[in-house]
Amino acid sequence: MTSFLLFLSTIPTVKLLPKSDRIFLCKHNIRPLILLNSHELDQLCYSEPWQLMYDNLSAKYVCGNDLFSELVNTKHRAEQILITDPVVTRLWLLILFFSTPLHCYYNNSLPEISLNQRIALVEIQHSYINLLWNYLSHRHGDIEVIRIFSNLTSVYLSMQRISQAINTIIRTRDDLSTLNESFDRAVVIDSDDK
């Protein structure tokens, strides 16, 4: 989560948003994007076998056997069908970040924004969609870009369903209350937390 927030804090479009919009987007959309960000980190960073073992044990403890199995299957599917291009993953993360909000978990107690603010965010999101489409068209051609977009959408929808289930577990299990509180504190860009 920290790496994604650091990434967002370097994006001029995010920096130029009113603070209320940044807080709205972070509080609504960071948690649902944890799995996709984790996929990106798995692509870019080498992990020692012992790290993977502890990550898996932690995930299994939080998820339980059935959901953990779905999580592993979704991660394998992402590895198989998504292209390994950090530019694509980062642009996809930005597109989803600018959703108003992602409906993986909707909490009425979180901040709201006006219709005009939502329209402005959708316009920003649209510009990132165009950028990703043009980038993929240039690199892979018009036909391949459709397949890549379809794969991105399919994998993310699977991740979103699992993310919603994991977030429900984290929010409702007493033994995970500290983790839930940590996530709630961590979903704000540092400069907005002051």
CSV table of N, CA and C in Angstrom, one decimal, residues 83-174:
chain,number,residue,atom,x,y,z
A,83,ILE,N,0.1,-8.9,-19.5
A,83,ILE,CA,1.4,-8.7,-20.0
A,83,ILE,C,2.3,-8.1,-18.9
A,84,THR,N,3.6,-8.4,-18.9
A,84,THR,CA,4.5,-7.9,-17.9
A,84,THR,C,5.1,-6.6,-18.3
A,85,ASP,N,4.3,-5.6,-18.1
A,85,ASP,CA,4.8,-4.3,-18.5
A,85,ASP,C,4.4,-3.3,-17.4
A,86,PRO,N,5.3,-2.8,-16.6
A,86,PRO,CA,5.0,-1.9,-15.5
A,86,PRO,C,4.2,-0.7,-15.9
A,87,VAL,N,4.5,-0.2,-17.2
A,87,VAL,CA,3.7,1.0,-17.6
A,87,VAL,C,2.3,0.7,-17.7
A,88,VAL,N,1.9,-0.5,-18.3
A,88,VAL,CA,0.5,-0.9,-18.4
A,88,VAL,C,-0.1,-1.0,-17.0
A,89,THR,N,0.6,-1.7,-16.1
A,89,THR,CA,0.0,-1.9,-14.7
A,89,THR,C,-0.2,-0.6,-14.0
A,90,ARG,N,0.8,0.3,-14.1
A,90,ARG,CA,0.7,1.6,-13.4
A,90,ARG,C,-0.4,2.5,-14.0
A,91,LEU,N,-0.5,2.5,-15.3
A,91,LEU,CA,-1.6,3.2,-16.0
A,91,LEU,C,-3.0,2.6,-15.6
A,92,TRP,N,-3.1,1.3,-15.5
A,92,TRP,CA,-4.3,0.7,-15.1
A,92,TRP,C,-4.6,1.0,-13.7
A,93,LEU,N,-3.6,1.0,-12.8
A,93,LEU,CA,-3.9,1.4,-11.4
A,93,LEU,C,-4.4,2.9,-11.3
A,94,LEU,N,-3.8,3.8,-12.1
A,94,LEU,CA,-4.3,5.2,-12.2
A,94,LEU,C,-5.7,5.3,-12.7
A,95,ILE,N,-6.0,4.5,-13.7
A,95,ILE,CA,-7.4,4.5,-14.2
A,95,ILE,C,-8.4,4.1,-13.1
A,96,LEU,N,-8.1,3.0,-12.4
A,96,LEU,CA,-8.9,2.6,-11.4
A,96,LEU,C,-9.0,3.5,-10.2
A,97,PHE,N,-7.8,4.1,-9.9
A,97,PHE,CA,-7.8,5.0,-8.8
A,97,PHE,C,-8.7,6.2,-9.0
A,98,PHE,N,-8.8,6.7,-10.2
A,98,PHE,CA,-9.7,7.8,-10.5
A,98,PHE,C,-11.2,7.4,-10.7
A,99,SER,N,-11.5,6.2,-10.3
A,99,SER,CA,-12.9,5.8,-10.3
A,99,SER,C,-13.7,6.5,-9.2
A,100,THR,N,-14.9,6.7,-9.3
A,100,THR,CA,-15.6,7.6,-8.3
A,100,THR,C,-16.8,6.9,-7.7
A,101,PRO,N,-16.7,6.1,-6.7
A,101,PRO,CA,-15.5,5.3,-6.3
A,101,PRO,C,-15.6,3.9,-6.9
A,102,LEU,N,-14.6,3.1,-6.7
A,102,LEU,CA,-14.6,1.7,-7.0
A,102,LEU,C,-15.7,1.1,-6.0
A,103,HIS,N,-16.5,0.2,-6.5
A,103,HIS,CA,-17.6,-0.3,-5.7
A,103,HIS,C,-17.3,-1.6,-5.0
A,104,CYS,N,-16.1,-1.9,-4.8
A,104,CYS,CA,-15.7,-3.1,-4.2
A,104,CYS,C,-16.1,-3.1,-2.7
A,105,TYR,N,-16.0,-1.9,-2.1
A,105,TYR,CA,-16.5,-1.7,-0.8
A,105,TYR,C,-16.9,-0.2,-0.7
A,106,TYR,N,-18.2,0.0,-0.5
A,106,TYR,CA,-18.7,1.4,-0.4
A,106,TYR,C,-19.1,1.6,1.0
A,107,ASN,N,-18.5,2.7,1.6
A,107,ASN,CA,-18.8,3.0,3.0
A,107,ASN,C,-19.4,4.4,3.0
A,108,ASN,N,-20.6,4.5,3.5
A,108,ASN,CA,-21.3,5.8,3.5
A,108,ASN,C,-20.7,6.8,4.4
A,109,SER,N,-19.9,6.3,5.4
A,109,SER,CA,-19.2,7.3,6.3
A,109,SER,C,-18.0,7.9,5.7
A,110,LEU,N,-17.6,7.4,4.6
A,110,LEU,CA,-16.4,8.0,4.0
A,110,LEU,C,-16.8,9.4,3.3
A,111,PRO,N,-15.8,10.2,3.0
A,111,PRO,CA,-16.1,11.5,2.4
A,111,PRO,C,-16.8,11.4,1.1
A,112,GLU,N,-17.5,12.4,0.7
A,112,GLU,CA,-18.2,12.5,-0.5
A,112,GLU,C,-17.7,13.7,-1.3
A,113,ILE,N,-18.0,13.8,-2.6
A,113,ILE,CA,-17.7,15.0,-3.4
A,113,ILE,C,-18.9,15.3,-4.2
A,114,SER,N,-18.9,16.5,-4.8
A,114,SER,CA,-20.0,17.0,-5.6
A,114,SER,C,-20.0,16.3,-7.0
A,115,LEU,N,-21.1,16.5,-7.7
A,115,LEU,CA,-21.2,16.0,-9.0
A,115,LEU,C,-20.2,16.6,-10.0
A,116,ASN,N,-19.9,17.9,-9.8
A,116,ASN,CA,-18.9,18.6,-10.7
A,116,ASN,C,-17.5,18.0,-10.4
A,117,GLN,N,-17.2,17.7,-9.1
A,117,GLN,CA,-15.9,17.1,-8.8
A,117,GLN,C,-15.9,15.7,-9.4
A,118,ARG,N,-16.9,14.9,-9.4
A,118,ARG,CA,-16.9,13.6,-10.0
A,118,ARG,C,-16.7,13.7,-11.5
A,119,ILE,N,-17.4,14.6,-12.1
A,119,ILE,CA,-17.2,14.8,-13.6
A,119,ILE,C,-15.8,15.1,-13.9
A,120,ALA,N,-15.1,16.0,-13.1
A,120,ALA,CA,-13.7,16.3,-13.4
A,120,ALA,C,-12.8,15.1,-13.2
A,121,LEU,N,-13.1,14.2,-12.2
A,121,LEU,CA,-12.4,13.0,-12.0
A,121,LEU,C,-12.6,12.0,-13.2
A,122,VAL,N,-13.8,11.9,-13.7
A,122,VAL,CA,-14.0,11.0,-14.8
A,122,VAL,C,-13.3,11.5,-16.0
A,123,GLU,N,-13.2,12.8,-16.2
A,123,GLU,CA,-12.4,13.4,-17.3
A,123,GLU,C,-10.9,13.0,-17.2
A,124,ILE,N,-10.4,13.1,-16.0
A,124,ILE,CA,-9.0,12.7,-15.8
A,124,ILE,C,-8.8,11.2,-16.1
A,125,GLN,N,-9.8,10.4,-15.5
A,125,GLN,CA,-9.7,9.0,-15.8
A,125,GLN,C,-9.8,8.7,-17.3
A,126,HIS,N,-10.6,9.4,-18.0
A,126,HIS,CA,-10.7,9.2,-19.5
A,126,HIS,C,-9.4,9.5,-20.1
A,127,SER,N,-8.7,10.5,-19.7
A,127,SER,CA,-7.4,10.8,-20.3
A,127,SER,C,-6.4,9.7,-20.1
A,128,TYR,N,-6.4,9.1,-18.9
A,128,TYR,CA,-5.5,7.9,-18.7
A,128,TYR,C,-5.9,6.7,-19.5
A,129,ILE,N,-7.2,6.5,-19.7
A,129,ILE,CA,-7.7,5.4,-20.5
A,129,ILE,C,-7.2,5.6,-21.9
A,130,ASN,N,-7.3,6.8,-22.5
A,130,ASN,CA,-6.8,7.1,-23.8
A,130,ASN,C,-5.3,6.9,-23.9
A,131,LEU,N,-4.6,7.3,-22.9
A,131,LEU,CA,-3.1,7.2,-22.8
A,131,LEU,C,-2.8,5.7,-22.9
A,132,LEU,N,-3.4,4.9,-22.1
A,132,LEU,CA,-3.1,3.4,-22.1
A,132,LEU,C,-3.5,2.8,-23.4
A,133,TRP,N,-4.6,3.2,-23.9
A,133,TRP,CA,-5.1,2.6,-25.2
A,133,TRP,C,-4.0,3.0,-26.3
A,134,ASN,N,-3.6,4.2,-26.4
A,134,ASN,CA,-2.6,4.7,-27.4
A,134,ASN,C,-1.3,4.0,-27.2
A,135,TYR,N,-0.9,3.9,-25.9
A,135,TYR,CA,0.4,3.2,-25.6
A,135,TYR,C,0.4,1.7,-26.1
A,136,LEU,N,-0.7,1.0,-25.8
A,136,LEU,CA,-0.9,-0.4,-26.2
A,136,LEU,C,-1.0,-0.5,-27.7
A,137,SER,N,-1.8,0.4,-28.3
A,137,SER,CA,-1.9,0.3,-29.8
A,137,SER,C,-0.6,0.5,-30.5
A,138,HIS,N,0.2,1.4,-30.0
A,138,HIS,CA,1.5,1.7,-30.6
A,138,HIS,C,2.4,0.5,-30.4
A,139,ARG,N,2.4,-0.1,-29.3
A,139,ARG,CA,3.3,-1.2,-29.0
A,139,ARG,C,2.8,-2.6,-29.5
A,140,HIS,N,1.5,-2.8,-29.6
A,140,HIS,CA,1.0,-4.1,-29.9
A,140,HIS,C,0.0,-4.2,-31.0
A,141,GLY,N,-0.4,-3.1,-31.5
A,141,GLY,CA,-1.4,-3.1,-32.6
A,141,GLY,C,-2.8,-3.0,-32.1
A,142,ASP,N,-3.7,-2.7,-33.0
A,142,ASP,CA,-5.1,-2.5,-32.7
A,142,ASP,C,-5.9,-3.7,-32.2
A,143,ILE,N,-5.6,-4.8,-32.8
A,143,ILE,CA,-6.3,-6.1,-32.4
A,143,ILE,C,-5.8,-6.5,-31.0
A,144,GLU,N,-4.5,-6.5,-30.8
A,144,GLU,CA,-3.9,-7.0,-29.6
A,144,GLU,C,-4.4,-6.1,-28.4
A,145,VAL,N,-4.6,-4.8,-28.6
A,145,VAL,CA,-5.0,-3.9,-27.5
A,145,VAL,C,-6.3,-4.3,-27.0
A,146,ILE,N,-7.2,-4.8,-27.8
A,146,ILE,CA,-8.5,-5.3,-27.3
A,146,ILE,C,-8.4,-6.5,-26.4
A,147,ARG,N,-7.5,-7.4,-26.8
A,147,ARG,CA,-7.3,-8.6,-25.9
A,147,ARG,C,-6.7,-8.2,-24.6
A,148,ILE,N,-5.7,-7.3,-24.6
A,148,ILE,CA,-5.0,-6.8,-23.4
A,148,ILE,C,-6.0,-6.1,-22.5
A,149,PHE,N,-6.8,-5.2,-23.0
A,149,PHE,CA,-7.8,-4.5,-22.2
A,149,PHE,C,-8.8,-5.5,-21.6
A,150,SER,N,-9.2,-6.5,-22.4
A,150,SER,CA,-10.2,-7.5,-21.9
A,150,SER,C,-9.5,-8.3,-20.8
A,151,ASN,N,-8.3,-8.7,-20.9
A,151,ASN,CA,-7.6,-9.4,-19.8
A,151,ASN,C,-7.5,-8.6,-18.6
A,152,LEU,N,-7.1,-7.3,-18.7
A,152,LEU,CA,-7.0,-6.4,-17.6
A,152,LEU,C,-8.3,-6.3,-16.8
A,153,THR,N,-9.4,-6.2,-17.6
A,153,THR,CA,-10.7,-6.0,-17.0
A,153,THR,C,-11.1,-7.3,-16.3
A,154,SER,N,-10.9,-8.5,-17.0
A,154,SER,CA,-11.3,-9.7,-16.4
A,154,SER,C,-10.6,-10.1,-15.1
A,155,VAL,N,-9.2,-9.9,-15.1
A,155,VAL,CA,-8.4,-10.2,-13.9
A,155,VAL,C,-8.8,-9.2,-12.8
A,156,TYR,N,-9.0,-7.9,-13.2
A,156,TYR,CA,-9.3,-7.0,-12.1
A,156,TYR,C,-10.6,-7.3,-11.5
A,157,LEU,N,-11.6,-7.7,-12.2
A,157,LEU,CA,-12.9,-8.0,-11.7
A,157,LEU,C,-12.8,-9.2,-10.7
A,158,SER,N,-12.0,-10.2,-11.0
A,158,SER,CA,-11.7,-11.3,-10.1
A,158,SER,C,-11.1,-10.8,-8.8
A,159,MET,N,-10.1,-9.9,-9.0
A,159,MET,CA,-9.3,-9.3,-7.9
A,159,MET,C,-10.3,-8.5,-7.0
A,160,GLN,N,-11.2,-7.8,-7.6
A,160,GLN,CA,-12.1,-6.9,-6.9
A,160,GLN,C,-13.0,-7.8,-6.0
A,161,ARG,N,-13.5,-8.9,-6.5
A,161,ARG,CA,-14.4,-9.7,-5.8
A,161,ARG,C,-13.7,-10.3,-4.6
A,162,ILE,N,-12.4,-10.8,-4.8
A,162,ILE,CA,-11.6,-11.3,-3.7
A,162,ILE,C,-11.3,-10.2,-2.7
A,163,SER,N,-10.9,-9.1,-3.2
A,163,SER,CA,-10.6,-7.9,-2.3
A,163,SER,C,-11.7,-7.6,-1.4
A,164,GLN,N,-12.9,-7.6,-2.0
A,164,GLN,CA,-14.1,-7.2,-1.2
A,164,GLN,C,-14.3,-8.3,-0.1
A,165,ALA,N,-14.1,-9.5,-0.4
A,165,ALA,CA,-14.2,-10.6,0.6
A,165,ALA,C,-13.2,-10.4,1.7
A,166,ILE,N,-11.9,-10.2,1.3
A,166,ILE,CA,-10.8,-10.0,2.3
A,166,ILE,C,-11.1,-8.8,3.1
A,167,ASN,N,-11.5,-7.6,2.5
A,167,ASN,CA,-11.8,-6.4,3.3
A,167,ASN,C,-13.0,-6.7,4.3
A,168,THR,N,-13.9,-7.5,3.9
A,168,THR,CA,-15.0,-7.8,4.8
A,168,THR,C,-14.5,-8.6,6.0
A,169,ILE,N,-13.6,-9.5,5.7
A,169,ILE,CA,-13.0,-10.3,6.8
A,169,ILE,C,-12.2,-9.4,7.7
A,170,ILE,N,-11.4,-8.6,7.1
A,170,ILE,CA,-10.5,-7.7,8.0
A,170,ILE,C,-11.4,-6.7,8.8
A,171,ARG,N,-12.5,-6.2,8.3
A,171,ARG,CA,-13.3,-5.3,9.0
A,171,ARG,C,-14.1,-6.0,10.1
A,172,THR,N,-14.4,-7.2,10.0
A,172,THR,CA,-15.3,-7.9,10.9
A,172,THR,C,-14.7,-8.8,11.9
A,173,ARG,N,-13.5,-9.3,11.7
A,173,ARG,CA,-12.8,-10.2,12.6
A,173,ARG,C,-12.1,-9.4,13.7
A,174,ASP,N,-12.4,-9.8,15.0
A,174,ASP,CA,-11.8,-9.1,16.1
A,174,ASP,C,-10.3,-9.2,16.1
